[in-house]
Coordinates of C-alpha atoms in Angstrom, one line a residue:
Chain A
M1 CA 11.4 -31.8 31.4
A2 CA 9.7 -32.4 28.1
F3 CA 9.9 -29.8 25.4
T4 CA 6.6 -27.9 24.9
P5 CA 6.5 -25.9 21.7
T6 CA 5.2 -22.3 22.0
K7 CA 1.8 -21.9 20.6
E8 CA 0.2 -18.7 19.1
T9 CA -3.5 -18.1 19.4
Y10 CA -5.2 -15.9 16.9
S11 CA -8.3 -13.9 17.2
G12 CA -9.5 -14.2 13.6
K13 CA -10.0 -16.9 11.0
V14 CA -10.0 -17.3 7.2
Y15 CA -13.5 -17.7 5.7
P16 CA -14.2 -21.2 4.3
V17 CA -15.2 -20.8 0.7
T18 CA -17.0 -23.7 -1.1
I19 CA -16.9 -23.8 -4.9
G20 CA -18.5 -26.1 -7.4
T21 CA -21.8 -28.0 -7.4
G22 CA -23.3 -31.5 -7.9
G23 CA -21.1 -33.5 -5.7
G24 CA -17.9 -31.9 -7.0
E25 CA -17.7 -29.2 -4.4
V26 CA -14.4 -28.3 -2.8
T27 CA -13.9 -26.0 0.2
L28 CA -10.8 -23.9 0.8
G29 CA -9.8 -21.7 3.6
G30 CA -11.4 -22.0 7.0
E31 CA -8.2 -22.1 9.1
N32 CA -7.6 -20.0 12.2
V33 CA -3.8 -20.3 12.1
L34 CA -1.0 -19.5 9.7
T35 CA -0.6 -21.9 6.8
F36 CA 0.3 -25.4 7.9
H37 CA 0.3 -24.4 11.6
S38 CA -2.1 -27.3 12.3
F39 CA -0.4 -27.7 15.7
E40 CA -1.8 -24.4 16.8
G41 CA -5.4 -24.7 15.7
S42 CA -7.7 -25.8 13.0
T43 CA -6.8 -26.3 9.3
P44 CA -9.9 -28.0 8.0
N45 CA -9.2 -27.7 4.3
R46 CA -6.0 -28.2 2.3
P47 CA -4.9 -25.6 -0.2
L48 CA -6.4 -26.1 -3.6
I49 CA -4.5 -26.2 -6.9
A50 CA -6.4 -25.5 -10.1
F51 CA -5.0 -26.5 -13.5
E52 CA -4.9 -23.6 -15.9
I53 CA -6.4 -24.0 -19.4
Q54 CA -7.4 -21.4 -21.9
D55 CA -10.1 -20.7 -24.5
V56 CA -7.5 -20.6 -27.3
P57 CA -4.5 -22.9 -28.0
P58 CA -1.6 -22.0 -25.7
S59 CA 0.7 -20.9 -28.5
D60 CA 2.0 -18.2 -26.2
W61 CA 3.2 -20.7 -23.6
P62 CA 6.8 -22.0 -23.7
D63 CA 7.2 -25.4 -25.4
N64 CA 8.0 -27.2 -22.2
V65 CA 4.7 -26.4 -20.7
Q66 CA 2.7 -26.9 -24.0
K67 CA 4.1 -30.4 -24.4
P68 CA 2.1 -32.1 -21.6
F69 CA -1.1 -31.0 -23.3
E70 CA -0.1 -31.7 -26.9
G71 CA -3.0 -32.8 -29.1
I72 CA -5.6 -31.8 -26.6
S73 CA -5.0 -28.1 -25.9
D74 CA -6.6 -27.0 -29.2
D75 CA -10.0 -27.7 -27.5
P76 CA -10.8 -26.4 -24.0
V77 CA -13.3 -29.3 -23.4
K78 CA -10.7 -32.0 -24.2
W79 CA -8.1 -30.1 -22.3
A80 CA -10.2 -29.8 -19.2
K81 CA -11.3 -33.4 -19.3
F82 CA -7.7 -34.5 -19.6
C83 CA -6.8 -32.4 -16.5
Q84 CA -9.7 -33.8 -14.6
D85 CA -9.6 -37.4 -15.7
E86 CA -5.9 -38.1 -16.3
L87 CA -4.2 -35.6 -14.1
K88 CA -6.8 -35.8 -11.3
A89 CA -7.2 -32.0 -11.2
K90 CA -9.2 -30.9 -8.2
A91 CA -10.3 -27.7 -10.0
I92 CA -10.0 -26.1 -13.5
A93 CA -9.1 -22.5 -14.1
L94 CA -10.2 -21.3 -17.6
R95 CA -8.4 -18.2 -18.7
L96 CA -10.4 -16.4 -21.5
I97 CA -7.2 -14.9 -22.9
G98 CA -8.7 -15.2 -26.4
T99 CA -11.1 -12.4 -25.6
H100 CA -8.4 -9.9 -25.2
P101 CA -8.7 -7.1 -27.9
D102 CA -5.0 -7.6 -28.8
R103 CA -5.4 -11.3 -29.2
E104 CA -8.2 -13.2 -31.0
N105 CA -10.7 -10.6 -29.6
R106 CA -13.3 -13.3 -29.1
S107 CA -16.8 -12.1 -28.2
P108 CA -18.5 -12.4 -24.8
E109 CA -21.0 -14.8 -26.5
D110 CA -18.1 -17.0 -27.7
A111 CA -16.7 -17.0 -24.2
A112 CA -20.1 -17.9 -22.8
K113 CA -20.3 -20.9 -25.1
T114 CA -16.9 -22.1 -24.1
V115 CA -18.0 -21.9 -20.5
K116 CA -21.2 -23.8 -21.1
D117 CA -19.4 -26.5 -23.0
L118 CA -16.9 -26.9 -20.2
L119 CA -19.5 -27.0 -17.5
S120 CA -21.4 -29.8 -19.2
S121 CA -18.4 -32.0 -19.5
I122 CA -16.5 -31.6 -16.1
N123 CA -17.7 -31.9 -12.6
V124 CA -14.7 -30.4 -10.7
P125 CA -15.1 -26.7 -9.8
L126 CA -14.5 -24.1 -12.5
I127 CA -12.6 -20.8 -12.1
I128 CA -13.4 -18.4 -14.9
L129 CA -10.8 -15.7 -15.6
G130 CA -11.0 -12.9 -18.1
S131 CA -8.1 -11.6 -20.1
N132 CA -7.2 -9.0 -17.6
H133 CA -8.3 -6.3 -19.9
A134 CA -10.5 -4.3 -17.4
E135 CA -12.8 -2.9 -20.0
K136 CA -13.3 -6.1 -22.1
D137 CA -13.6 -8.2 -18.9
S138 CA -16.6 -6.2 -17.8
S139 CA -18.6 -7.5 -20.8
V140 CA -17.0 -11.0 -21.0
L141 CA -17.3 -11.8 -17.3
V142 CA -20.9 -10.7 -17.2
A143 CA -21.7 -13.0 -20.1
V144 CA -19.9 -16.0 -18.6
A145 CA -21.3 -15.4 -15.2
E146 CA -24.8 -15.7 -16.7
A147 CA -23.8 -18.7 -18.8
A148 CA -22.6 -20.4 -15.6
K149 CA -25.6 -19.3 -13.4
D150 CA -25.9 -21.3 -10.2
K151 CA -22.8 -23.4 -10.9
N152 CA -21.0 -21.8 -8.0
C153 CA -17.9 -20.9 -10.1
V154 CA -15.2 -18.4 -9.2
I155 CA -15.4 -15.4 -11.4
G156 CA -12.4 -13.1 -11.8
K157 CA -10.9 -10.8 -11.7
A158 CA -12.7 -7.8 -10.4
Q159 CA -10.4 -4.8 -10.3
E160 CA -10.7 -1.2 -9.3
A161 CA -11.7 -0.2 -12.8
N162 CA -14.5 -2.8 -13.3
Y163 CA -15.4 -4.2 -9.9
K164 CA -19.0 -2.8 -9.9
T165 CA -20.0 -4.7 -13.1
V166 CA -18.1 -7.8 -12.4
A167 CA -19.2 -8.1 -8.8
A168 CA -22.8 -7.4 -9.7
A169 CA -22.7 -10.3 -12.3
A170 CA -21.1 -12.7 -9.8
M171 CA -23.7 -11.7 -7.2
A172 CA -26.7 -12.1 -9.5
N173 CA -25.6 -15.5 -10.7
N174 CA -24.4 -17.0 -7.4
H175 CA -20.7 -17.2 -8.0
K176 CA -17.7 -16.5 -5.9
L177 CA -15.5 -13.6 -6.9
I178 CA -11.8 -12.8 -7.2
A179 CA -10.9 -9.3 -6.2
M180 CA -7.5 -8.2 -7.6
S181 CA -5.4 -5.2 -6.7
E182 CA -1.8 -4.5 -7.7
L183 CA 0.6 -5.4 -4.9
D184 CA -0.7 -2.9 -2.4
I185 CA -2.2 -4.2 0.8
N186 CA -4.1 -1.0 1.5
L187 CA -5.7 -1.0 -1.9
S188 CA -6.4 -4.7 -1.6
K189 CA -8.4 -4.0 1.6
Q190 CA -10.1 -1.0 0.0
L191 CA -11.3 -3.1 -2.9
N192 CA -12.7 -5.7 -0.6
I193 CA -14.5 -3.0 1.3
L194 CA -15.9 -1.4 -1.9
I195 CA -17.2 -4.8 -3.2
T196 CA -18.8 -5.7 0.1
Q197 CA -20.4 -2.2 0.3
M198 CA -22.3 -3.2 -2.9
G199 CA -24.0 -5.9 -0.9
F200 CA -21.6 -8.7 -2.0
E201 CA -21.0 -11.0 0.9
K202 CA -17.4 -11.0 2.2
E203 CA -17.6 -14.7 2.7
R204 CA -17.9 -15.2 -1.1
L205 CA -14.7 -13.3 -1.9
I206 CA -11.2 -14.5 -2.8
T207 CA -8.4 -11.9 -2.6
D208 CA -5.7 -11.8 -5.3
P209 CA -3.0 -9.4 -4.1
M210 CA -1.3 -10.1 -7.5
C211 CA 1.3 -12.7 -8.1
S212 CA 4.9 -12.4 -9.2
A213 CA 7.4 -15.0 -10.1
L214 CA 10.6 -16.1 -8.3
G215 CA 13.3 -13.6 -9.2
Y216 CA 10.7 -11.1 -10.5
G217 CA 9.2 -9.6 -7.3
L218 CA 8.1 -12.7 -5.5
E219 CA 9.2 -11.1 -2.3
Y220 CA 6.6 -8.3 -2.7
T221 CA 3.8 -10.7 -3.3
Y222 CA 5.0 -12.8 -0.4
S223 CA 5.1 -9.8 2.0
V224 CA 1.7 -8.5 1.0
M225 CA 0.1 -12.0 1.4
E226 CA 1.8 -12.5 4.7
R227 CA 0.6 -9.1 6.0
I228 CA -2.9 -9.8 4.7
R229 CA -3.0 -13.1 6.6
L230 CA -1.6 -11.6 9.8
A231 CA -4.2 -8.8 9.6
A232 CA -6.9 -11.5 9.2
L233 CA -5.6 -13.6 12.1
T234 CA -4.0 -11.3 14.6
Q235 CA -6.2 -8.2 14.1
N236 CA -9.4 -10.1 13.2
D237 CA -9.7 -7.8 10.2
V238 CA -12.8 -9.2 8.5
T239 CA -12.0 -7.4 5.2
M240 CA -8.8 -9.5 5.0
Q241 CA -10.3 -12.8 5.9
P242 CA -11.2 -14.2 2.4
P243 CA -8.9 -16.9 1.1
M244 CA -6.0 -15.7 -1.2
L245 CA -5.2 -16.7 -4.7
G246 CA -1.7 -17.2 -6.2
D247 CA -2.1 -17.0 -10.0
V248 CA 1.3 -18.6 -10.4
G249 CA 1.5 -20.2 -13.9
M250 CA 0.8 -17.1 -15.9
Y251 CA 3.6 -15.2 -14.1
V252 CA 6.1 -18.0 -14.0
W253 CA 6.0 -19.2 -17.6
K254 CA 6.9 -15.8 -19.1
V255 CA 10.1 -15.2 -17.3
K256 CA 13.5 -15.8 -18.8
E257 CA 14.4 -18.7 -16.6
T258 CA 11.4 -20.8 -17.8
Q259 CA 11.8 -19.8 -21.4
A260 CA 15.5 -19.8 -22.3
P261 CA 16.5 -23.0 -24.1
E262 CA 19.6 -25.0 -23.1
S263 CA 21.3 -23.9 -26.2
D264 CA 21.3 -20.3 -25.0
M265 CA 21.9 -21.1 -21.3
P266 CA 23.8 -24.4 -21.1
Q267 CA 25.0 -23.6 -17.5
W268 CA 21.4 -23.4 -16.4
G269 CA 20.8 -27.1 -17.0
S270 CA 17.7 -28.8 -18.4
A271 CA 15.1 -26.2 -19.6
E272 CA 12.2 -28.5 -18.8
E273 CA 13.3 -29.3 -15.2
R274 CA 14.2 -25.6 -14.7
G275 CA 10.7 -24.4 -15.7
I276 CA 9.0 -27.0 -13.5
A277 CA 11.2 -26.1 -10.5
W278 CA 10.6 -22.4 -11.1
E279 CA 6.8 -22.9 -11.0
A280 CA 6.9 -25.3 -8.0
A281 CA 9.2 -23.0 -6.0
T282 CA 7.1 -19.9 -6.7
A283 CA 3.9 -21.8 -5.8
T284 CA 5.3 -23.3 -2.6
S285 CA 6.5 -19.9 -1.4
L286 CA 3.1 -18.4 -1.9
L287 CA 1.5 -21.3 0.0
I288 CA 3.8 -20.6 2.9
A289 CA 2.9 -16.9 2.6
G290 CA -0.8 -17.9 3.0
A291 CA -2.3 -18.6 -0.4
E292 CA -5.2 -21.1 -0.2
L293 CA -5.8 -21.3 -4.0
L294 CA -3.1 -21.7 -6.7
I295 CA -3.5 -21.6 -10.4
M296 CA -0.7 -23.6 -12.1
R297 CA 0.2 -25.0 -15.5
H298 CA 2.8 -27.8 -15.5
P299 CA 1.5 -31.2 -14.2
K300 CA 4.9 -32.1 -12.7
A301 CA 5.0 -28.8 -10.9
V302 CA 1.5 -29.4 -9.5
E303 CA 2.6 -32.9 -8.5
A304 CA 5.6 -31.5 -6.6
V305 CA 3.5 -28.9 -4.8
E306 CA 0.8 -31.4 -3.9
K307 CA 3.5 -33.5 -2.3
V308 CA 4.6 -30.5 -0.2
I309 CA 1.0 -29.9 0.9
E310 CA 0.7 -33.6 1.7
E311 CA 3.8 -33.5 3.9
L312 CA 3.1 -30.2 5.7
N313 CA -0.7 -30.4 6.1
Chain B
M1 CA 2.9 24.7 20.3
L2 CA 4.4 26.6 17.4
I3 CA 2.5 26.4 14.2
I4 CA 4.4 27.1 11.0
G5 CA 1.8 28.1 8.5
E6 CA 2.0 25.8 5.5
K7 CA -0.2 27.6 3.0
L8 CA 2.4 29.6 1.1
S9 CA 3.7 26.7 -1.0
I10 CA 4.5 26.6 -4.7
I11 CA 2.5 23.3 -4.9
A12 CA -0.7 25.4 -4.5
K13 CA -1.9 26.7 -7.8
R14 CA -3.0 30.1 -6.6
V15 CA 0.3 30.7 -4.8
R16 CA 2.4 29.5 -7.7
E17 CA 0.6 31.8 -10.1
A18 CA 1.0 34.8 -7.7
M19 CA 4.7 33.9 -7.4
M20 CA 5.2 33.7 -11.1
K21 CA 3.5 37.1 -11.6
K22 CA 5.1 38.6 -8.5
D23 CA 1.6 39.5 -7.4
K24 CA 1.8 40.5 -3.8
G25 CA -2.0 40.5 -3.2
P26 CA -2.7 36.7 -2.8
I27 CA 0.6 36.1 -0.9
Q28 CA -0.1 38.8 1.6
E29 CA -3.7 37.8 2.0
I30 CA -2.8 34.2 2.8
A31 CA 0.1 35.3 5.1
V32 CA -2.2 37.6 7.1
R33 CA -4.9 34.9 7.4
Q34 CA -2.4 32.4 8.7
W35 CA -1.0 34.9 11.2
K36 CA -4.6 35.6 12.5
E37 CA -5.3 31.9 12.7
G38 CA -2.4 31.5 15.1
S39 CA 0.7 30.7 13.0
G40 CA 3.9 31.8 14.7
I41 CA 6.1 31.4 11.6
I42 CA 5.1 31.6 7.9
D43 CA 6.5 28.9 5.7
A44 CA 7.7 30.1 2.3
N45 CA 8.1 27.0 0.1
I46 CA 9.5 28.1 -3.3
G47 CA 10.3 24.5 -4.4
P48 CA 13.7 23.6 -5.8
A49 CA 13.9 27.1 -7.4
E50 CA 16.9 26.5 -9.6
D51 CA 16.4 29.6 -11.7
G52 CA 16.1 32.9 -10.0
G53 CA 15.7 31.3 -6.5
E54 CA 17.6 34.1 -4.8
D55 CA 15.3 36.8 -6.2
M56 CA 12.2 34.8 -5.5
M57 CA 13.0 34.1 -1.9
Q58 CA 13.8 37.7 -1.2
W59 CA 10.5 38.7 -2.8
M60 CA 8.6 36.2 -0.7
V61 CA 10.2 37.2 2.6
T62 CA 9.7 40.9 2.0
T63 CA 6.2 40.4 0.7
I64 CA 5.3 38.4 3.8
Q65 CA 7.0 40.6 6.4
E66 CA 5.5 43.8 4.9
V67 CA 2.2 42.8 6.4
V68 CA 2.9 40.2 9.0
P69 CA 5.1 40.7 12.1
L70 CA 6.4 37.1 12.1
P71 CA 9.6 35.3 11.1
V72 CA 9.7 33.3 7.9
C73 CA 10.6 29.6 7.3
L74 CA 12.8 29.5 4.3
D75 CA 11.8 26.3 2.5
T76 CA 13.8 25.3 -0.5
T77 CA 16.6 23.0 -1.5
N78 CA 18.5 25.9 -3.1
A79 CA 21.1 27.0 -0.6
S80 CA 21.9 30.3 -2.3
A81 CA 18.2 31.2 -2.3
I82 CA 18.2 30.5 1.4
E83 CA 21.2 32.8 1.9
A84 CA 19.5 35.5 -0.1
G85 CA 16.4 35.2 2.1
L86 CA 18.5 35.3 5.3
K87 CA 20.2 38.5 4.2
I88 CA 17.0 40.5 4.0
H89 CA 15.0 38.7 6.7
N90 CA 13.6 41.1 9.3
N91 CA 14.8 39.7 12.6
Q92 CA 12.8 42.3 14.5
W93 CA 9.9 39.8 14.2
G94 CA 12.0 36.8 15.3
R95 CA 14.8 34.7 13.8
A96 CA 14.3 32.9 10.5
L97 CA 14.0 29.2 10.3
I98 CA 15.6 27.2 7.5
N99 CA 13.9 24.1 6.1
S100 CA 16.1 22.1 6.1
T101 CA 19.4 20.3 6.6
S102 CA 19.7 16.5 6.9
N103 CA 22.4 13.8 7.2
D104 CA 23.1 14.1 3.4
P105 CA 26.5 15.8 2.9
E106 CA 24.9 17.9 0.2
R107 CA 22.8 19.5 2.9
F108 CA 25.7 20.4 5.3
P109 CA 26.3 23.9 3.9
I110 CA 22.8 24.8 5.2
L111 CA 24.3 24.5 8.8
E112 CA 27.0 27.0 7.8
L113 CA 24.3 29.4 6.8
A114 CA 22.4 28.9 10.0
A115 CA 25.6 29.7 12.0
K116 CA 26.5 32.7 9.9
Y117 CA 23.1 34.3 10.0
N118 CA 22.2 33.2 13.5
S119 CA 19.0 31.5 12.3
Q120 CA 17.2 28.4 13.4
V121 CA 17.3 25.3 11.3
I122 CA 15.2 22.1 10.8
G123 CA 17.2 18.8 10.7
L124 CA 15.3 16.2 8.7
T125 CA 16.4 12.8 9.9
V126 CA 17.2 11.2 6.6
G127 CA 20.5 10.4 5.1
K128 CA 21.8 9.7 1.7
G129 CA 20.9 6.1 2.2
G130 CA 17.1 6.5 1.9
L131 CA 14.3 6.5 4.3
P132 CA 14.8 5.6 8.0
A133 CA 13.1 2.2 8.8
D134 CA 11.9 3.0 12.4
A135 CA 12.2 5.4 15.4
E136 CA 15.6 4.1 16.3
E137 CA 17.1 4.8 12.9
R138 CA 15.7 8.2 13.0
C139 CA 17.4 8.8 16.4
A140 CA 20.7 7.5 15.0
I141 CA 20.5 10.0 12.2
A142 CA 19.4 12.7 14.6
A143 CA 22.5 12.2 16.7
E144 CA 24.7 12.6 13.5
I145 CA 22.9 15.9 12.7
M146 CA 23.3 17.1 16.2
G147 CA 27.0 16.4 16.2
R148 CA 27.4 18.1 12.9
A149 CA 25.4 21.2 14.1
M150 CA 27.7 21.6 17.0
E151 CA 30.7 21.2 14.7
Y152 CA 29.4 24.1 12.5
G153 CA 28.6 26.3 15.5
V154 CA 24.8 25.9 15.5
P155 CA 23.5 25.7 19.1
L156 CA 21.3 22.7 19.7
E157 CA 18.5 25.0 20.9
D158 CA 18.3 26.3 17.4
L159 CA 17.9 22.9 15.8
Y160 CA 14.4 21.4 15.2
L161 CA 14.5 17.6 14.6
D162 CA 12.0 16.5 12.0
P163 CA 11.3 12.7 11.9
L164 CA 9.8 12.8 8.5
V165 CA 6.1 12.1 8.4
L166 CA 5.2 9.7 5.5
Q167 CA 1.8 9.0 3.9
I168 CA -0.3 6.7 6.0
A169 CA -1.9 5.3 2.8
T170 CA 1.3 3.7 1.7
S171 CA 3.6 3.7 4.7
Q172 CA 1.3 3.0 7.6
D173 CA 3.9 1.7 10.1
H174 CA 5.8 5.0 9.9
A175 CA 2.9 6.8 11.5
R176 CA 3.6 5.2 14.9
H177 CA 7.4 5.2 14.3
V178 CA 7.2 9.0 14.0
I179 CA 5.3 9.3 17.2
K180 CA 7.9 7.2 19.0
A181 CA 10.7 9.2 17.5
I182 CA 9.2 12.5 18.7
G183 CA 9.4 11.1 22.2
M184 CA 12.9 9.8 21.8
F185 CA 14.3 12.9 20.2
Q186 CA 13.6 14.9 23.3
E187 CA 15.7 12.6 25.4
M188 CA 18.7 13.2 23.3
N189 CA 19.6 16.5 25.0
D190 CA 18.9 18.5 28.1
P191 CA 17.1 20.8 27.6
P192 CA 15.0 18.6 25.3
M193 CA 15.5 18.9 21.6
K194 CA 12.9 20.8 19.7
T195 CA 10.9 18.9 17.2
V196 CA 8.9 19.6 14.1
V197 CA 6.8 17.7 11.6
G198 CA 5.4 18.3 8.1
L199 CA 2.0 17.3 9.4
S200 CA -0.3 17.1 6.5
N201 CA 1.9 14.6 4.6
I202 CA 0.3 12.0 6.9
S203 CA -2.9 12.3 4.9
N204 CA -1.4 12.9 1.5
G205 CA -3.1 10.6 -1.0
C206 CA -6.1 10.0 1.2
P207 CA -9.7 10.9 0.2
K208 CA -10.4 14.6 0.7
H209 CA -13.0 14.2 3.5
I210 CA -10.7 12.2 5.8
R211 CA -7.6 14.4 5.4
P212 CA -8.6 16.8 8.2
I213 CA -9.6 14.0 10.5
L214 CA -6.2 12.3 10.1
N215 CA -4.3 15.6 10.3
K216 CA -6.0 16.6 13.5
Y217 CA -5.9 13.5 15.5
Y218 CA -2.3 12.7 14.4
F219 CA -1.4 16.2 15.5
L220 CA -2.9 15.7 18.9
M221 CA -1.1 12.3 19.3
L222 CA 2.2 13.9 18.4
M223 CA 1.5 16.7 20.8
N224 CA 1.0 14.1 23.6
A225 CA 4.4 12.7 22.6
G226 CA 5.9 16.1 23.2
L227 CA 6.0 17.7 19.7
T228 CA 7.0 21.4 19.9
S229 CA 6.1 22.6 16.4
A230 CA 4.3 21.6 13.2
I231 CA 4.3 22.9 9.7
A232 CA 0.5 22.8 9.3
D233 CA -2.8 24.5 8.6
A234 CA -3.2 26.8 11.6
H235 CA -7.0 26.9 11.3
E236 CA -7.2 23.1 11.3
M237 CA -4.8 22.9 14.3
A238 CA -6.9 25.4 16.2
E239 CA -9.9 23.1 15.6
A240 CA -7.8 20.1 16.7
L241 CA -7.0 21.8 20.0
N242 CA -10.7 22.2 20.6
E243 CA -11.1 18.5 20.3
K244 CA -8.0 17.7 22.5
K245 CA -10.1 16.7 25.5
L246 CA -12.2 14.3 23.5
V247 CA -9.2 12.6 22.0
D248 CA -7.4 12.4 25.3
D249 CA -10.5 10.8 26.8
V250 CA -10.7 8.2 24.1
L251 CA -7.0 7.5 24.4
A252 CA -7.5 7.0 28.1
G253 CA -10.2 4.4 27.4
E254 CA -13.1 6.6 28.5
K255 CA -16.5 7.1 26.9
I256 CA -17.4 10.4 25.4
D257 CA -21.0 11.7 24.8
D258 CA -20.9 11.9 21.0
A259 CA -20.9 8.3 19.9
N260 CA -20.1 9.1 16.3
K261 CA -17.2 11.2 17.3
M262 CA -16.0 8.5 19.5
T263 CA -16.0 6.0 16.7
E264 CA -14.3 8.3 14.4
I265 CA -11.5 9.1 16.9
K266 CA -11.1 5.4 17.9
K267 CA -10.9 4.2 14.3
T268 CA -8.4 6.9 13.4
I269 CA -6.2 6.2 16.5
D270 CA -6.3 2.4 15.6
V271 CA -5.1 3.2 12.0
I272 CA -2.4 5.5 13.2
M273 CA -1.1 3.0 15.8
G274 CA -1.3 0.2 13.3
N275 CA -3.9 -1.8 15.2
T276 CA -6.0 -1.9 12.0
L277 CA -4.9 -1.9 8.4
Y278 CA -5.4 1.4 6.6
A279 CA -7.9 1.6 3.7
H280 CA -9.4 4.7 2.2
S281 CA -12.8 3.6 3.7
Y282 CA -11.5 2.8 7.1
L283 CA -14.1 5.0 8.8
E284 CA -16.9 3.1 7.1
M285 CA -15.9 -0.3 8.5

């Protein structure tokens, strides 16, 4: 007798979310099965990887991940164009880290200008992230949401402390919105509820349950993501059906394993390969856990994860 | 159903201040109110009470029993404070209850006290190794505690098994594990083991307006599983009993006249049973 694999059927599905404009649109989510379970149902859109760039030179990044962007990363427009044209990035994630009060403390107006310059020179979708300073973000993200009006960007991140302002700006300017909570599935659901109670459509949300790097709590992120996805699919929980974000690069490239030079850790092998592997392994884990959108830094790590997607999709 | 009145706890500001000042007025007022509302035992939670615990427990027990003809639940981790309380406890109103022993060796001396003073004792099903993962682990720990109780000469009829209610806001799965454990505990002896829960911990950390809703329906579901006693707000539990028929009807899949009430009950049951993911606004979804 021929072998028939067991198939699960699910009652819910993940919302498809389309980002970008003018022919450069990309859709993520939309599946009614666990990641890559295409044999059980429909997986219309492949997971999306966005290349991370920032508004100020990445002097805080380890050398090995600065190197691929040498000579271009002093200018966000050049950097973004390089990712789009040379690295074939499918989306760009601009992190406005320079607006953080403890960094360059750039103004919301400066940030808005950076966004405008970028939007006029790329046609892949743009994800616009604040500096994760809840208070500063509520002015910066309002300014950039206006500057990018109707460009169907992803604005983030709305958190418990600032979601009202940030969600209102995303809503008024026709953007999608990242809602971030800190590794707590119940608070993640609660934030999505609060945002939709403001009149923000749940089909325009992306959930960020907060990332962590391999060896630094990845299993917590994995578990929260997995449970969110199961609630979406098996319990048909509409508050948990937006696609999920894994903000991988930022968390991976600050851990010891991606920073320590070979001179300090000869037994750990090539520092460059190690960092790439660390980012690719973290990102792949989160894909399996259910993330539909990844933000990553190293081109070789992105290449490796794209290959995994290609093979499993 | 035995309600152990929960209100005399050091966590409450008014109670704490009265304890510090040894002011009998508020303590007796609260004790009398709980008695009138239907409590069968009055809990006296004096906290860890490392300094002067003996004196404090004796003062609490005396203060309560001066005005209320009920036994007291001696609630502290300080064993010598418990012994001091047992020494002066007025058994004319019923035997004292100790809260609590567990499977942690540090808590074994509590069983010695229970045997020596012929009191009843709560056995919290936790060990040294942290929180039990599910109903089965709770039963395994319960079996250890039961064996140890017999070894120390405490009759199993005097032991109340407590499966440890956790906060639904952070440990949702445990809500249903506890219900299952209450059912399983009873099968561990004949006559069935007595059971107790610290009920209101279920809604600890939840918005104020949904706390009574969770407390009441959770109580009724535990009652259906065979719960024999609860450390709880007697007034709230009396209200719960008035709603028992409604909850039972909803649990049986029947319609009730009040549509809003039905939705509230249904959503709460779903959250307790883990059919929907808990969020503070679960009633609004």
